[in-house]
Every structure is written in C-alpha cells, then in structure tokens.
Short mmCIF file of C-alpha atoms in Angstrom, two decimals:
data_model
loop_
_atom_site.label_atom_id
_atom_site.label_comp_id
_atom_site.label_asym_id
_atom_site.label_seq_id
_atom_site.Cartn_x
_atom_site.Cartn_y
_atom_site.Cartn_z
CA MET A 253 0.20 0.00 -0.05
CA GLY A 254 1.47 3.64 -0.85
CA LEU A 255 1.69 6.80 0.89
CA SER A 256 -0.89 9.12 1.57
CA ASN A 257 -0.50 12.69 1.48
CA LEU A 258 -1.22 12.66 5.14
CA THR A 259 1.44 10.36 6.03
CA VAL A 260 3.86 12.88 4.19
CA LYS A 261 2.72 15.96 5.89
CA ASN A 262 2.76 14.28 9.06
CA ALA A 263 6.27 12.56 8.96
CA ILE A 264 8.34 14.53 11.31
CA ALA A 265 12.49 15.00 11.32
CA LYS A 266 14.83 13.04 13.24
CA ASP A 267 18.40 12.45 14.02
CA LYS A 268 19.46 10.73 11.22
CA PRO A 269 17.74 11.17 7.42
CA TYR A 270 15.35 8.29 6.63
CA LYS A 271 12.78 7.32 3.71
CA LEU A 272 9.37 6.49 3.40
CA TYR A 273 8.91 4.29 0.47
CA ASP A 274 5.23 4.87 -1.72
CA GLY A 275 6.02 2.10 -4.14
CA ASN A 276 7.41 1.98 -8.28
CA GLY A 277 10.59 3.01 -7.06
CA LEU A 278 9.33 6.35 -5.50
CA TYR A 279 9.80 7.52 -2.24
CA VAL A 280 10.22 10.45 0.64
CA PHE A 281 13.83 11.36 1.93
CA VAL A 282 13.09 13.10 5.19
CA THR A 283 16.18 15.13 6.18
CA PRO A 284 17.11 16.01 10.00
CA ALA A 285 16.22 19.52 9.37
CA GLY A 286 12.57 18.50 8.23
CA GLY A 287 12.91 19.00 4.51
CA LYS A 288 11.43 16.32 2.49
CA TYR A 289 12.14 15.32 -1.03
CA TRP A 290 10.68 12.92 -3.79
CA LYS A 291 13.30 10.20 -4.85
CA MET A 292 13.46 7.64 -7.68
CA ARG A 293 15.25 4.64 -7.28
CA TYR A 294 15.98 2.90 -10.79
CA SER A 295 18.43 0.80 -12.54
CA PHE A 296 19.93 1.83 -15.71
CA ALA A 297 22.89 0.16 -17.90
CA GLY A 298 23.11 -2.53 -14.87
CA LYS A 299 23.84 0.01 -12.03
CA GLU A 300 21.14 1.30 -9.37
CA ARG A 301 20.93 4.75 -9.48
CA LYS A 302 18.78 7.63 -8.05
CA TYR A 303 16.55 10.30 -9.39
CA ALA A 304 15.43 13.77 -7.21
CA VAL A 305 12.09 14.02 -8.51
CA GLY A 306 10.47 17.08 -6.39
CA THR A 307 10.46 18.73 -3.31
CA TYR A 308 7.55 18.16 -0.92
CA PRO A 309 5.07 20.38 -0.36
CA ALA A 310 5.61 21.69 -3.65
CA MET A 311 4.95 18.61 -5.42
CA GLY A 312 2.29 16.59 -4.07
CA ILE A 313 1.95 12.91 -3.80
CA ALA A 314 -0.20 12.86 -7.45
CA GLU A 315 2.13 15.03 -9.23
CA ALA A 316 5.07 12.77 -7.99
CA ARG A 317 3.39 9.36 -9.08
CA LYS A 318 2.31 11.14 -12.55
CA GLU A 319 6.12 11.75 -12.55
CA VAL A 320 7.53 8.75 -11.93
CA VAL A 321 4.92 6.90 -14.44
CA ARG A 322 6.62 9.82 -17.06
CA LEU A 323 10.66 8.39 -15.86
CA LYS A 324 9.62 4.55 -16.41
CA GLU A 325 7.97 5.59 -19.81
CA MET A 326 12.00 6.82 -20.76
CA LEU A 327 13.20 3.92 -19.20
CA ALA A 328 11.44 1.27 -21.28
CA ARG A 329 12.40 3.13 -24.07
CA GLY A 330 16.28 2.96 -23.27
CA GLU A 331 16.19 6.59 -22.28
CA VAL A 332 17.99 7.92 -19.31
CA PRO A 333 15.36 9.68 -17.09
CA THR A 334 15.73 13.88 -17.59
CA PRO A 335 13.40 16.53 -16.04
CA MET A 336 10.80 17.44 -17.62
CA ARG A 337 10.80 20.61 -20.08
CA VAL A 338 8.62 23.10 -18.80
CA THR A 339 7.57 26.59 -18.83
CA ALA A 340 8.33 27.23 -15.64
CA LYS A 341 11.47 29.18 -14.33
CA THR A 342 14.67 26.81 -13.00
CA ARG A 343 14.17 26.92 -8.77
CA LEU A 344 16.63 29.09 -7.66
CA PHE A 345 18.22 29.62 -4.11
CA ARG A 346 15.43 32.03 -3.32
CA ASP A 347 13.21 29.31 -4.17
CA ILE A 348 14.58 27.03 -1.46
CA ALA A 349 15.40 29.97 1.12
CA GLU A 350 11.81 30.74 0.99
CA GLU A 351 10.75 27.10 1.53
CA TRP A 352 13.01 26.76 4.42
CA TRP A 353 11.72 29.38 5.75
CA ARG A 354 8.29 28.47 6.27
CA SER A 355 9.71 25.06 7.08
CA ARG A 356 11.38 27.04 10.44
CA ASN A 357 7.98 28.86 11.10
CA GLY A 358 6.96 28.21 14.85
CA ILE A 359 10.50 27.05 15.22
CA MET A 360 12.44 30.04 16.29
CA ASP A 361 11.86 32.36 18.69
CA ALA A 362 10.83 35.67 17.87
CA LYS A 363 14.00 37.39 18.06
CA THR A 364 15.55 34.89 16.13
CA GLN A 365 12.68 34.88 13.42
CA LYS A 366 13.23 38.69 12.97
CA ASN A 367 17.06 38.56 12.63
CA THR A 368 17.62 35.69 10.00
CA ARG A 369 14.60 37.38 7.96
CA TYR A 370 16.54 40.63 7.86
CA ARG A 371 19.23 38.90 6.98
CA LEU A 372 18.11 37.12 4.26
CA ASP A 373 16.47 39.81 2.83
CA LYS A 374 19.32 42.11 3.34
CA HIS A 375 22.47 40.08 2.49
CA ILE A 376 21.30 36.93 1.63
CA LEU A 377 18.89 37.08 -1.14
CA PRO A 378 20.28 39.83 -2.90
CA ALA A 379 23.77 38.31 -3.44
CA LEU A 380 22.54 34.44 -4.30
CA GLY A 381 19.08 34.21 -4.54
CA ASP A 382 18.70 34.52 -8.73
CA ILE A 383 21.56 31.49 -9.13
CA PRO A 384 20.46 27.77 -8.75
CA PRO A 385 21.90 26.44 -5.41
CA GLU A 386 23.59 23.68 -7.83
CA ARG A 387 25.18 26.80 -9.36
CA ILE A 388 26.12 28.52 -6.41
CA THR A 389 30.20 28.14 -5.48
CA ALA A 390 32.45 29.06 -2.39
CA LYS A 391 33.55 31.84 -4.57
CA ASP A 392 29.83 33.25 -4.05
CA VAL A 393 29.40 32.49 -0.63
CA VAL A 394 32.84 34.39 0.15
CA GLN A 395 32.25 37.50 -2.01
CA MET A 396 28.78 37.91 -0.20
CA GLY A 397 30.34 37.42 3.16
CA LEU A 398 33.52 40.10 2.27
CA ALA A 399 30.66 42.76 1.25
CA ILE A 400 28.91 42.19 4.53
CA GLN A 401 32.03 42.58 6.35
CA LYS A 402 32.94 45.94 4.27
CA SER A 403 29.44 47.41 5.30
CA GLY A 404 30.89 47.05 8.78
CA ALA A 405 28.84 44.13 9.71
CA ASP A 406 31.51 41.89 10.50
CA SER A 407 29.96 39.16 12.34
CA VAL A 408 27.14 39.07 10.66
CA ALA A 409 29.17 37.69 7.59
CA ALA A 410 29.46 34.76 9.17
CA ARG A 411 26.10 34.33 10.82
CA CYS A 412 25.09 34.89 6.74
CA ILE A 413 27.22 32.04 5.92
CA ASN A 414 25.32 29.69 8.66
CA ILE A 415 22.07 30.47 7.24
CA VAL A 416 23.58 29.51 3.79
CA SER A 417 24.66 26.29 5.18
CA LEU A 418 21.33 25.68 6.83
CA ILE A 419 19.38 26.16 3.54
CA LEU A 420 21.81 23.86 1.48
CA ARG A 421 22.44 21.19 3.89
CA PRO A 422 18.95 19.00 3.17
CA LEU A 423 19.84 19.24 -0.74
CA VAL A 424 23.21 17.87 0.32
CA PHE A 425 21.31 14.73 2.44
CA SER A 426 19.02 14.59 -0.17
CA GLY A 427 21.82 13.92 -2.78
CA ASP A 428 20.63 17.41 -4.69
CA LEU A 429 23.82 18.49 -4.29
CA ILE A 430 26.97 16.73 -3.78
CA ALA A 431 28.47 19.02 -1.13
CA ASP A 432 27.98 22.02 1.11
CA VAL A 433 29.87 24.76 -0.23
CA THR A 434 29.97 26.99 2.33
CA ILE A 435 32.30 24.63 4.32
CA ASN A 436 35.40 26.24 5.08
CA THR A 437 34.57 29.54 3.40
CA SER A 438 34.69 31.64 6.78
CA LYS A 439 38.29 30.89 6.61
CA ALA A 440 38.29 33.59 3.87
CA LEU A 441 36.92 36.76 6.00
CA LYS A 442 38.64 39.11 7.55
CA SER A 443 39.20 37.56 11.14
CA TYR A 444 36.09 38.65 13.52
CA ASN A 445 37.30 38.43 17.26
CA GLY A 446 34.45 40.33 19.39
CA LYS A 447 35.82 43.19 21.35
CA ASN A 448 35.42 41.87 24.38
CA ASN A 449 36.24 38.06 23.56
CA PRO A 450 39.52 37.66 21.92
CA HIS A 451 40.71 34.28 21.25
CA LEU A 452 43.28 32.08 19.55
CA ASP A 453 43.85 30.54 16.73
CA ALA A 454 45.20 26.46 16.38
CA LYS A 455 48.77 27.56 16.19
CA LYS A 456 49.12 29.95 18.94
CA LEU A 457 46.81 27.73 21.18
CA PRO A 458 49.66 25.09 22.09
CA ALA A 459 52.34 27.92 23.52
CA PHE A 460 49.10 28.87 26.07
CA LEU A 461 48.30 25.69 26.92
CA LYS A 462 51.70 25.28 28.12
CA ALA A 463 52.29 28.70 29.87
CA LEU A 464 48.55 28.01 31.72
CA ASP A 465 49.82 24.34 32.81
CA ASN A 466 53.28 25.56 34.21
CA HIS A 467 51.26 28.28 36.26
CA SER A 468 50.70 27.65 39.94
CA ASP A 469 48.42 25.38 40.87
CA THR A 470 45.55 27.30 42.28
CA ILE A 471 41.77 27.08 42.21
CA SER A 472 41.63 29.58 39.54
CA ARG A 473 43.74 28.00 37.54
CA LYS A 474 41.65 24.62 37.16
CA ALA A 475 38.79 27.06 36.79
CA ALA A 476 40.61 27.84 33.57
CA TRP A 477 41.35 24.33 32.42
CA PHE A 478 37.44 23.32 33.55
CA LEU A 479 36.23 25.86 30.96
CA LEU A 480 38.50 24.87 28.60
CA HIS A 481 37.40 21.11 28.92
CA THR A 482 33.80 22.09 28.97
CA LEU A 483 33.17 24.91 26.68
CA VAL A 484 30.51 26.65 29.26
CA ARG A 485 30.25 30.06 30.12
CA THR A 486 32.23 31.37 33.11
CA SER A 487 29.06 32.10 35.44
CA GLU A 488 28.02 28.74 34.34
CA MET A 489 30.99 27.13 36.31
CA ARG A 490 31.20 29.72 38.79
CA PHE A 491 27.86 28.87 40.25
CA ALA A 492 28.13 24.87 39.69
CA THR A 493 27.67 22.65 42.69
CA LEU A 494 28.16 18.91 43.46
CA ASP A 495 24.46 18.01 42.92
CA GLU A 496 24.21 19.39 39.24
CA PHE A 497 26.59 16.32 38.15
CA ASP A 498 25.89 12.59 37.89
CA PHE A 499 29.52 11.02 37.67
CA GLU A 500 27.48 7.50 36.90
CA LYS A 501 26.42 9.02 33.69
CA GLN A 502 29.15 11.47 33.31
CA ILE A 503 26.98 14.61 32.26
CA TRP A 504 26.41 17.90 34.29
CA ARG A 505 23.12 19.34 34.19
CA ILE A 506 23.29 23.11 34.17
CA PRO A 507 19.18 24.11 35.70
CA ALA A 508 17.53 26.93 33.53
CA GLN A 509 18.30 29.65 35.33
CA ARG A 510 22.04 29.72 35.22
CA MET A 511 21.90 29.70 31.12
CA LYS A 512 21.59 32.85 28.60
CA SER A 513 19.36 30.80 27.03
CA LYS A 514 17.35 29.91 29.89
CA ARG A 515 16.68 26.47 29.18
CA PRO A 516 18.21 23.59 30.71
CA HIS A 517 21.70 22.31 29.51
CA LEU A 518 23.65 19.04 29.07
CA VAL A 519 27.58 19.01 29.20
CA PRO A 520 29.30 15.73 29.02
CA LEU A 521 32.13 14.86 31.54
CA THR A 522 35.16 14.16 29.81
CA GLU A 523 37.80 12.23 31.90
CA PRO A 524 40.11 15.31 32.29
CA VAL A 525 37.12 17.16 33.72
CA LEU A 526 36.18 14.57 36.07
CA ASP A 527 40.00 14.61 37.56
CA ILE A 528 39.48 18.21 37.90
CA ILE A 529 36.51 17.88 40.01
CA GLN A 530 37.86 15.14 41.93
CA SER A 531 40.77 17.85 42.92
CA LEU A 532 38.85 20.24 44.47
CA PRO A 533 37.81 20.81 47.87
CA CYS A 534 34.15 21.63 46.79
CA GLU A 535 32.97 23.77 49.68
CA ASN A 536 29.37 23.66 50.37
CA GLY A 537 28.96 21.99 47.16
CA ARG A 538 30.18 24.35 44.87
CA LEU A 539 33.15 23.78 42.80
CA PHE A 540 34.79 27.06 41.80
CA PRO A 541 34.20 29.89 44.80
CA VAL A 542 35.85 32.23 42.73
CA SER A 543 35.43 36.10 41.83
CA GLU A 544 33.93 37.22 38.25
CA ASN A 545 37.55 37.65 36.95
CA ALA A 546 39.52 34.68 38.52
CA VAL A 547 39.91 33.19 35.02
CA LEU A 548 40.86 36.04 33.30
CA CYS A 549 43.74 37.29 36.08
CA VAL A 550 45.28 33.75 35.64
CA ILE A 551 45.05 34.45 31.83
CA GLU A 552 46.50 37.99 32.46
CA ALA A 553 49.41 36.15 34.79
CA VAL A 554 50.71 33.82 32.34
CA GLY A 555 51.23 36.79 29.49
CA TYR A 556 47.70 36.37 27.64
CA LYS A 557 46.24 39.76 28.50
CA GLY A 558 43.82 40.84 25.85
CA ILE A 559 45.53 37.90 23.53
CA ILE A 560 42.41 35.80 25.10
CA THR A 561 39.68 35.23 27.74
CA GLY A 562 37.69 32.95 29.27
CA HIS A 563 34.88 33.58 26.89
CA GLY A 564 37.11 33.35 23.86
CA PHE A 565 37.98 29.65 24.88
CA ARG A 566 34.30 28.94 23.17
CA SER A 567 35.23 30.64 20.03
CA THR A 568 38.69 29.07 19.75
CA ALA A 569 37.23 25.17 20.48
CA SER A 570 33.99 26.36 17.75
CA THR A 571 36.89 27.66 15.20
CA ILE A 572 39.05 24.34 15.51
CA LEU A 573 36.00 22.04 16.07
CA ASN A 574 34.73 23.41 12.60
CA GLU A 575 37.84 22.50 10.77
CA HIS A 576 37.95 19.15 12.02
CA SER A 577 34.56 18.57 10.54
CA PHE A 578 32.75 18.43 13.51
CA SER A 579 29.07 18.81 13.08
CA PRO A 580 27.91 22.44 13.53
CA ASP A 581 25.05 21.83 14.76
CA ALA A 582 26.51 19.41 17.65
CA ILE A 583 28.94 22.47 18.26
CA GLU A 584 26.68 25.09 18.53
CA ALA A 585 24.47 22.70 21.16
CA GLN A 586 27.47 22.11 23.21
CA LEU A 587 27.78 25.73 23.39
CA ALA A 588 24.08 26.15 24.06
CA HIS A 589 23.93 29.29 21.30
CA ALA A 590 20.46 28.31 20.22
CA SER A 591 19.46 31.61 21.55
CA ARG A 592 22.00 33.63 19.09
CA GLY A 593 19.62 33.16 16.47
CA VAL A 594 22.46 31.37 13.77
CA ARG A 595 20.74 27.88 13.88
CA ALA A 596 17.13 26.77 14.52
CA VAL A 597 16.28 26.13 18.09
CA TYR A 598 16.97 22.15 19.43
CA ASN A 599 16.89 19.98 21.67
CA HIS A 600 19.99 19.72 23.73
CA ALA A 601 19.86 16.26 24.61
CA GLN A 602 19.75 15.40 20.34
CA TYR A 603 23.15 15.70 19.97
CA LEU A 604 24.35 14.40 23.52
CA PRO A 605 26.19 11.37 22.21
CA GLU A 606 27.46 13.14 19.39
CA ARG A 607 28.63 16.08 21.73
CA ALA A 608 29.88 13.60 24.32
CA ARG A 609 32.01 12.03 21.45
CA MET A 610 33.42 15.56 20.12
CA MET A 611 34.38 16.80 23.53
CA THR A 612 36.52 13.46 24.51
CA TRP A 613 38.56 14.31 21.25
CA TRP A 614 38.66 18.16 22.68
CA SER A 615 39.76 17.10 25.59
CA ASP A 616 42.51 14.88 23.78
CA TYR A 617 43.47 17.85 21.45
CA LEU A 618 43.75 20.20 24.81
CA LEU A 619 46.46 17.26 26.67
CA GLN A 620 48.44 16.74 23.25
CA ASN A 621 48.53 20.49 22.64
CA LYS A 622 49.83 21.32 26.54
CA GLN A 623 52.87 18.97 25.72
#
C-alpha cells in the first residue's frame, strides 16, 4: 500500500535522514532539518541509480507519482531519465530559501525569526537569490561575506554564511547537491574577534596551554582548565554545585536559571574534567567559589592579557572543531548558542552522544597540545 498525503505531511524530522517508500521506486527522503524530497530509485545500464523527482510540499504525491510514470516510460525506451522540460523557471536559491524559511515557522523564537528574515532580505537573497542552488560556488559565498564585512557588519557575515549552510544542507542530505559549498568559506573572511572576547587560533593555542599548565596550581587555574574542557560560560562554571553532576552517566545538568538561553543545558564530562572535579575541595557544595575575574587574572598572569579571555576559549574551540569537520549543530548545541539566532532551536539531548564523542576528542586535543 502506497503513502498517503497525511503520512507525508506528518513525517517528522529525526536525528538521521530516513525514507518513506511509496512504490514503483518512489520514496520520500526526510532530512534531520525537516526537508522532504521525492526520490526515485531505478536501474540503468546495470547500475542502481537515484533520481530527484521533486520537493514536498511543492510537489504533491499525485504529481510525484505522475512524474515517476513518465520517467519509467523513458527507461522503457532505453532513455536516461531527465527532468521534464517546462516553461516554469528553474528553481533558484531564493525558492529553496523561502521553503526553508516556511519550514522554520514556529520553531524560531521571535527575535531569531526577525534577525534571520532581515539577514535573508538584506544580505543573502540579494547576493545568491537568483542563482540555482547547484550553481552556487564557494566564491559566491565568500564574496557575499566580504561584502557584508565591507559594510561594517563583521559578525553578521559569518552568521549569514551559517544561514546559507542551513538552507543548502538538506539538499546535500537528499543527494541533490554533492557538497555544502559554505564549508570553510569563513576562513576567507577577515578575522573577527569580538571586542570583549579575543581568542587564539590553532597555531597559537599550544603555547598558551603550556603557559597555563606551568602556572601555580591554584583553584583559579583549575577553573581555567575546566572552562577549556567543557566550553561553558564563566558564570555557568562559577556557580556549579556538586548536586548538578551525574558522575555515573558523566553528565553535568546546568539548570535553566543559570543559562543565558533560560533552558537547561547538558554537558558531557570527559576524563580530564572528572579529574579536575576530584581535585577540588568543593566547599559548601560549590566547585569554584572564585570571583568573576579569577580566570581572567590567571590568563593575564601567564602573559596573555588582551590576547584571549575565558569566554574566548569557546570561540577558539568552535573554530578548531569546525575545521576538524565536527557537526556544526553539535558544536552549537555544546556552546548552547540556540538563542543567538544563527541556528534553529534545538533539543540539547538530541546531539548528546555526538557531543560526548566530540568533547572527548577536544579534551584529548588539549592534552596533546599542552605537551
């Protein structure tokens, strides 16, 4: 029995892409971002192949089945399936972007929705809107970013590139695009270190780690290492209490009232983090009864005043993790960045296994680079 319109409409996004089969080779490919794409599987010249039939809901189930019949007739004649020649214009990036925008309706908070719409209309669509998505190049994305920076909006450039990535990624998952051309394009932009949160790049990080490791073993130094290994904000670290930690499951549950996003946050605990906690006196249940500037004082003491901050650890880690091809969504989830508006609201637990693996890699990276 084939699919119904209701089944396709109600198909929800999951952690991984999945398929809903209709019959005659036709199926719906559902991406983690919620995109739904009609695909047809067929054999030609002895090889298994796939054909992109269309996008749901722009193409309904009846239309998709009709297209499959046409394609099957082509195969019967020994012809390679090709798109039907129609008078309608080729789908452009703006068409894909608007579909993505509608799919996020009700998911983004009001501020995020407003900022994202503004960036689409002000920066992204004027630069890329009239290009078919398969013809967009990394150069196009870089030129968009540089133009935004030239207007004085440095931080917005990287966020706009992230939005473009969110729009294109479902097409990669569905097989309509070979790759996400936005990957690594931010490297071509001018470096942007927020005024209050300077950070280090991968080449300069080892020297800082060695200097920090050679500093006197104080609770403030341990706080700095704790921030490095967990990537939480300073306030989230300073008020951490023992009862928030599940040592058996190796999870730290930060309550909503201490989070910038006002949502509870889960942090995977790596072995170095557990070692740090074990070495702390934990007076009155608090792990780090230190002042707001304690970590900053340690950073200044080891010779890095104005070069990096405790908050800058997060920017450094984000850059390195992205460069090593970890999932941008997992990185953003680890940093609890949902409220910033670059990515859609997420379920913190959704990426937890992936974040646990990522943070284990990150802790190992820190230990190796302090040697």
